[in-house]
Structure formats: C-alpha cells, structure tokens
XYZ file of C-alpha atoms in Angstrom:
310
model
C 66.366 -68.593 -44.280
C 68.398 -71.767 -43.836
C 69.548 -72.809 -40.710
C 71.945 -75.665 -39.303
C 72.084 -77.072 -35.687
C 76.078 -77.954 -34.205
C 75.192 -79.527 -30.912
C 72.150 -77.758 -29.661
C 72.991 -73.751 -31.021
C 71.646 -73.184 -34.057
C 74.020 -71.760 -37.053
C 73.435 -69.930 -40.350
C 75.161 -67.695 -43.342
C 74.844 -63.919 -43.831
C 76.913 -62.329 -46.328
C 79.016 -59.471 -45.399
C 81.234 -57.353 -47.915
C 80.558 -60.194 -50.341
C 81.997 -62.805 -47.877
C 79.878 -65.959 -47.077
C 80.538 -66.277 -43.186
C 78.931 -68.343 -40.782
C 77.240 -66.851 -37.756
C 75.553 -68.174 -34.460
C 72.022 -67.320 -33.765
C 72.702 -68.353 -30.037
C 69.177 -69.822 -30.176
C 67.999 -73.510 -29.432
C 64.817 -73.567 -30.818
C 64.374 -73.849 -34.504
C 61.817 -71.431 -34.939
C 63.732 -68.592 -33.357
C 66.758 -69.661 -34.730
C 65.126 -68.766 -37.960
C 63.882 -65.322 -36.991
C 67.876 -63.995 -35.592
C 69.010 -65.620 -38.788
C 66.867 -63.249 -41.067
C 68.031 -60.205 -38.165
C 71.786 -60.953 -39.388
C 70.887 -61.025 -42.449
C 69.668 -57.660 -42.383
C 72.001 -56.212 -40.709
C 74.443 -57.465 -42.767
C 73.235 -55.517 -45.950
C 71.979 -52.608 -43.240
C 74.826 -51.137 -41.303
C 72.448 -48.302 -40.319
C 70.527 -51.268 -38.575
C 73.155 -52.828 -37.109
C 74.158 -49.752 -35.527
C 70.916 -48.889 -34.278
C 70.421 -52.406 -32.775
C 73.490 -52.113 -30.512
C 73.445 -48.092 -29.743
C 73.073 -47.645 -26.076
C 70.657 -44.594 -23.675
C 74.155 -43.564 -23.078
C 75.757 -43.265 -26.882
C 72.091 -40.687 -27.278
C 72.765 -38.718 -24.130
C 76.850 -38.250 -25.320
C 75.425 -36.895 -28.590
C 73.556 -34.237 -26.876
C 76.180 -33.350 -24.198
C 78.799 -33.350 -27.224
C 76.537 -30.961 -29.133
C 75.777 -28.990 -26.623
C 79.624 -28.354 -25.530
C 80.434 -27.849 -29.049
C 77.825 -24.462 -29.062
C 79.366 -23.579 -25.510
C 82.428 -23.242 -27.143
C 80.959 -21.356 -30.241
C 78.948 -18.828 -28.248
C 75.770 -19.731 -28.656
C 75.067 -21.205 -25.571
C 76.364 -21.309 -22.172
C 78.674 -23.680 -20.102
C 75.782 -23.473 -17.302
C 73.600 -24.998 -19.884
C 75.882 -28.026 -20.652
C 76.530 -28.582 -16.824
C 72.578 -28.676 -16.649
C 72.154 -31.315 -19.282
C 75.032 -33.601 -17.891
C 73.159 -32.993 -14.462
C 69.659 -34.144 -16.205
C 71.506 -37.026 -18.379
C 73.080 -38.379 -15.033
C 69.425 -39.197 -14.074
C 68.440 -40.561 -17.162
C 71.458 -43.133 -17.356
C 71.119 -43.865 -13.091
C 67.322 -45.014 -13.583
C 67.370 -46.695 -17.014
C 70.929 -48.517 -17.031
C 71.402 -49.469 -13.452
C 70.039 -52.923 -12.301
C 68.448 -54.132 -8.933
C 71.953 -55.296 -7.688
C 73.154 -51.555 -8.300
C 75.117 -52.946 -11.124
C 75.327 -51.375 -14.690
C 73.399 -52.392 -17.261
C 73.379 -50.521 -20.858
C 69.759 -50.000 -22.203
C 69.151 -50.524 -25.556
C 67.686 -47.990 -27.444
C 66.112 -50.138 -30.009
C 63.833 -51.411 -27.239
C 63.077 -48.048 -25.640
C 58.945 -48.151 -25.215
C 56.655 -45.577 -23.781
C 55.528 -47.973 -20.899
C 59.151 -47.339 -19.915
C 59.516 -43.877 -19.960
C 56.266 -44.163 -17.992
C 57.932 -46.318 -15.146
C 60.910 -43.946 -15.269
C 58.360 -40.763 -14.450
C 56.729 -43.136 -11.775
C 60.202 -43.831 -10.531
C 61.631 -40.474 -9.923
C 58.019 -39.520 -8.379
C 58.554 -42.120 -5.846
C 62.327 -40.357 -5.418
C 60.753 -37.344 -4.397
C 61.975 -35.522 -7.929
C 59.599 -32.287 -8.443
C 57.256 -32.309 -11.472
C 59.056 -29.775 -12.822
C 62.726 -31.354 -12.432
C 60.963 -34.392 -13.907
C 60.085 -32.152 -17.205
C 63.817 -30.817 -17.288
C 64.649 -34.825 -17.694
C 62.228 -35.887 -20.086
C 63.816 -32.882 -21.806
C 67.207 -34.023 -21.899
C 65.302 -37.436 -23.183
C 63.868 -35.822 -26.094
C 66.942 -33.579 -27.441
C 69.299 -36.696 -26.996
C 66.399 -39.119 -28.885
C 66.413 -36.440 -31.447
C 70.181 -37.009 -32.261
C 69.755 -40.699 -32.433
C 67.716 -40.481 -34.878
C 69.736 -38.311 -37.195
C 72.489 -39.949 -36.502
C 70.808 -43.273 -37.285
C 71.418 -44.794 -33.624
C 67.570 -45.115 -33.405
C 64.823 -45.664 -35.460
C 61.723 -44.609 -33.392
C 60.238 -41.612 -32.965
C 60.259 -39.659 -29.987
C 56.443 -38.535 -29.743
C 55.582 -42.149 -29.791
C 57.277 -43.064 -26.517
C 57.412 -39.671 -24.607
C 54.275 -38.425 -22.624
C 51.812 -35.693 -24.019
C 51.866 -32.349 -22.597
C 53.594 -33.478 -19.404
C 55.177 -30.076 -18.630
C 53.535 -28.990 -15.265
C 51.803 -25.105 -14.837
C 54.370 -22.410 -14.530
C 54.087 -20.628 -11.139
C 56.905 -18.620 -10.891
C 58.073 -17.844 -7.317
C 57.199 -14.590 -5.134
C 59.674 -15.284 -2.523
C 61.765 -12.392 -1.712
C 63.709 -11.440 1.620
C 62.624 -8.369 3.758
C 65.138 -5.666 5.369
C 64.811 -7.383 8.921
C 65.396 -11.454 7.217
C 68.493 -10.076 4.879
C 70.116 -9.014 8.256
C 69.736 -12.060 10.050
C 70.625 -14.039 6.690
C 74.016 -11.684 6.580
C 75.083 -12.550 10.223
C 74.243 -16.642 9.864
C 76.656 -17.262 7.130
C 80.409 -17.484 7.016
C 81.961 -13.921 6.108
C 82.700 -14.738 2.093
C 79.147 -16.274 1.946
C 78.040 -13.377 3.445
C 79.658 -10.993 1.158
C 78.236 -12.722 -1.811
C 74.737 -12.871 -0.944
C 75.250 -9.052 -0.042
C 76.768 -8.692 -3.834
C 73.592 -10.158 -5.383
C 71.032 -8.377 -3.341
C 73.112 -5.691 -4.631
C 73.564 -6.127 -8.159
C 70.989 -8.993 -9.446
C 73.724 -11.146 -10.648
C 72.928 -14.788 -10.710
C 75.260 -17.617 -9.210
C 77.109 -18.102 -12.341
C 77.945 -14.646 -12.579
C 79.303 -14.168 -8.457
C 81.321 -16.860 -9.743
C 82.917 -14.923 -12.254
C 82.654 -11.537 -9.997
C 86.371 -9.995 -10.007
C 87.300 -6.894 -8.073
C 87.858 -5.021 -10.592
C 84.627 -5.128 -11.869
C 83.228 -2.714 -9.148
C 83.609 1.410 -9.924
C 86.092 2.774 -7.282
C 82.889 4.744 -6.805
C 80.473 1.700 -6.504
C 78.648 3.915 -8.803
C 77.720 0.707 -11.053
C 79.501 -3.008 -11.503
C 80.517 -5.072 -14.302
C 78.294 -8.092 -14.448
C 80.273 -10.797 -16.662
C 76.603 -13.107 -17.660
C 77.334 -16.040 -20.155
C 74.088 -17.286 -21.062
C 73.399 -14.828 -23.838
C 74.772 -11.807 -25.258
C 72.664 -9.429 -23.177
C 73.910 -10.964 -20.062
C 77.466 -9.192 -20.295
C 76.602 -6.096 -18.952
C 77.403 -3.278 -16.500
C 74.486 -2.609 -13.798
C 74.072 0.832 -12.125
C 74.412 0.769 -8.452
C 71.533 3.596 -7.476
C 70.044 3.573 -4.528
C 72.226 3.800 -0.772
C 71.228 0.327 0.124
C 72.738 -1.304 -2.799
C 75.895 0.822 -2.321
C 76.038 -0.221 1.702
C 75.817 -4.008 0.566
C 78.097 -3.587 -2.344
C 80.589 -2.114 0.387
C 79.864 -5.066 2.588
C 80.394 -7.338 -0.055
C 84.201 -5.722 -1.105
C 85.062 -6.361 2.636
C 84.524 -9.763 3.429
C 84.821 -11.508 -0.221
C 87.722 -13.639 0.287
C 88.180 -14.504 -3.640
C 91.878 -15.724 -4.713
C 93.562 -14.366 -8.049
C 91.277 -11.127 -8.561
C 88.209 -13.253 -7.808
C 86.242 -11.511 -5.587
C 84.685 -14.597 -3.920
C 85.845 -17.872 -2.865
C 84.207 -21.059 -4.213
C 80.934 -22.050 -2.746
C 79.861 -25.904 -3.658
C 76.739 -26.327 -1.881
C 74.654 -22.944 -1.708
C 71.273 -24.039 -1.770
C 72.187 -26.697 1.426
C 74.178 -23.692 3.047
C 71.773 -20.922 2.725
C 68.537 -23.476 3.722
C 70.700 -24.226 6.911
C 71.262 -20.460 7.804
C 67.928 -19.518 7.333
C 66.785 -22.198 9.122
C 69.025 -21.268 12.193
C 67.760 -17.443 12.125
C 64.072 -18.823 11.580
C 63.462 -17.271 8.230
C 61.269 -19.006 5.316
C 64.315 -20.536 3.572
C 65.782 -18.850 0.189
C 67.420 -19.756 -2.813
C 70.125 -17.419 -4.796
C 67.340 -16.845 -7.699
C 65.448 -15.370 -4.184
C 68.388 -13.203 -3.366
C 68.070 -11.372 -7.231
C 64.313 -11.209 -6.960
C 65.004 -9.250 -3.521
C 66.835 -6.367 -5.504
C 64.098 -6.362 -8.308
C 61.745 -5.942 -5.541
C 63.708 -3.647 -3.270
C 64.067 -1.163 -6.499
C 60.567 -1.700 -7.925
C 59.524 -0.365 -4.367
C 61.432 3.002 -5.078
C 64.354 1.733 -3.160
C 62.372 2.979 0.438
C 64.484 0.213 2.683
C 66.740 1.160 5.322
C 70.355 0.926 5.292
C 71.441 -2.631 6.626
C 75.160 -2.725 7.244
C-alpha cells in the first residue's frame, strides 16, 4: 500500500464509507509505516475489526456483569451471583490494567496471550490468592472472553490462552462447631451477631438468607421458619424447627436480633473478619458462616443428642 512521509510521520489513504481520507500511521520507519497502513485499511472495510482492535479487558468483563444482572432480574440467577462476578472481575481488571506506578492502564484484548494469563496466575499466587479463588477468576475470564467473542470485541479463542484443567481437587470442608465452642462463640460476639449465628445453627440458612431473615418469618410457635433463599427456586422454603436445641437458639436469636423495619438482624459487613476474631479470643479453631450451617446438618444427622445451650 502507498505511503507518503510529511516531516518524519508517515501518511496514507484508506477509504471509509466511500470517502478517500488521509490517515497517519504514526510510524517513522517506512517499512512499518507500510504494515499500519494495510491495518487501516482493513479496518476500514472491517468494522468488526476495528472494534475488536480497540475493545478493552474491561468492555469483556461489563458484558458478563451486564448479562449476568440482566438473569438476576429475570429469575434465573441470583443477585449473590452477580456480586460474586463483580468481586472476581475487580481482580481481573486490578492485575491486568493497572501499571507499576499504580496508574490505569486499559489492556487490549486483541493482544491478550496465554503467557499472560500465566503471569496473572503467578501474580495472584505471589498475593497469597487460594488455588481455588484463583479458579473462580479464571472463571470470570472465560465467561467474559466468551461474550467478546460473540459480540465481536475479540477474535481469539479462549482455550488457546486459558490454562488446561487448572481447577484444583475439591475437598470440601468438615469443620463444624461442638456444643462447648458454639457457647463460647455466642458470648464473644456483639448481641445481634450473636443472635444471627444462633439463627443459622438453628435453621441452616446461609448469609444471604439472615440477610433477608424478617420476624415474621418465625412460627409464633418456633415450630418451623420461613427461609427466603434466592439462588434457585428450591431455596425459598420453610424449614422445620425439630429438635429443643434448635428451638432454644431460635429463641436466642428472636431476643437479641436488633434488625430495623421487620428485619430481624442488623447489617453485618465483615463476618468472616468478625467471627475469625471471636473465635480467636475464646481459642476455638476459627469458623466461617458456611461452618455455622454445616453445624446444624451435623447436630441433626447425630439425632439431635446435644444439650441445650442457652
């Protein structure tokens, strides 16, 4: 393709919506001057080209939180689920389209190459990141990359720069709290903590659903409690309350929540740093809320032969 040099930037002519209009290749050097030219050029008769050449990490990642919002809103998926992907795609974007200096930078997609994914893994290793919160990123990658292409932002292909079987072996956790650590838990946290924990240990509900935990959702009888889940139709459901120790908790819980506006708790913004500290100042192993439900499951599996703790 023919160039032309005005002062030392090299020029040429693309045609655009049958317009002859002169562009700058922003190149010194002949030779590459030559190569942008025919990349105008294409783009010029290729708007899917164009628009792959300048879509960003972050123009994939909106695609997927946009989708994703859009089947919140329909049902078919939960609000927890979109919160997790913006949690995973805030990751993403930090490590790929921040610079040295901490400033922003917006990564490419058309030059997105497995050797980078690579040093992103190798990056969020040397952050401390768990193999399996790694997975949950890579993920996020894949779904958004997935878009891109359909959307024609990209025109890779996401096996070719994501790793091979790179999800780590399932072990699910066995931790569960005994009689004796549930106590001490109970009497290290603030009363409205305290009620909630009680609640799950109770009922099974997981943190989403304490969230949405209203008063009115208990029998007058604490004979069972509505459980308002999200995540999938079978979540919405009403649990029996059978055995004395879930009633004594579910008790404890309705007298200390401190919820506003029917809730029956208050909001709680950092469990998982809360309930470590607590556990750590009553010397237990620490536990997470998915702990707390597997405590019920276990309590009831065992025939519900634990002694009354409040």
């Amino acid at each position: 393709m023919r160039v032309f040099r005005r002062g030392k930037v090299w020029y040429c002519y693309v045609y655009e919506n049958g317009r002859r209009i002169q562009r700058s290749t922003r190149c010194h050097d002949r030779r590459a001057a030559e190569t942008r030219a025919r990349e105008l050029e294409r783009d010029s008769v290729d708007p899917d080209h164009a628009a792959a050449a300048k879509a960003t990490l972050t123009d994939a990642l909106q695609l997927l939180l946009k989708e994703r919002l859009e089947q919140a809103r329909a049902g078919r998926r939960s609000f927890e689920t979109v919160h997790f992907y913006e949690t995973k795609a805030g990751h993403l974007v930090r490590v790929f389209e921040t610079a040295d200096d901490g400033a922003r930078v917006p990564f490419r997609l058309a030059g997105l190459q497995a050797r980078q994914v690579d040093a992103y893994i190798s990056r969020r290793r040397s952050e401390g990141a768990h193999e399996g919160t790694i997975n949950k990123e890579l993920v996020t990658l894949r779904a958004s990359l997935k878009l891109a292409v359909r959307a024609r932002l990209w025109l890779g292909n996401p096996a070719a720069v994501l790793p091979v079987s790179f999800a780590p072996e399932y072990r699910p956790r066995e931790r569960y709290l005994t009689p004796s650590e549930l106590q001490k838990l109970l009497g290290a946290l603030l009363a409205d903590q305290a009620a909630r924990v009680a609640f799950i240990v109770a009922t099974s509900a997981c943190w989403g659903e304490t969230n949405r935990a209203m008063r009115v959702d208990v029998a007058d009888d604490l004979s069972t409690v509505f459980i308002r889940g999200t995540k999938r139709s079978t979540r919405l459901r009403t649990v029996p309350i059978v055995s004395e120790t879930q009633r004594s908790l579910l008790s404890h819980s309705l007298a200390n929540a401190q919820g506003d506006a029917g809730l029956l708790f208050r909001p709680w913004t950092n469990v998982r740093r809360d309930l470590r500290a607590a556990c750590e100042a009553v010397k237990i192993p620490p536990c997470s809320p998915n702990d707390l439900r597997r405590t019920c499951a276990t309590w009831l599996r065992a025939g519900g032969a634990t002694p009354d703790l409040i």
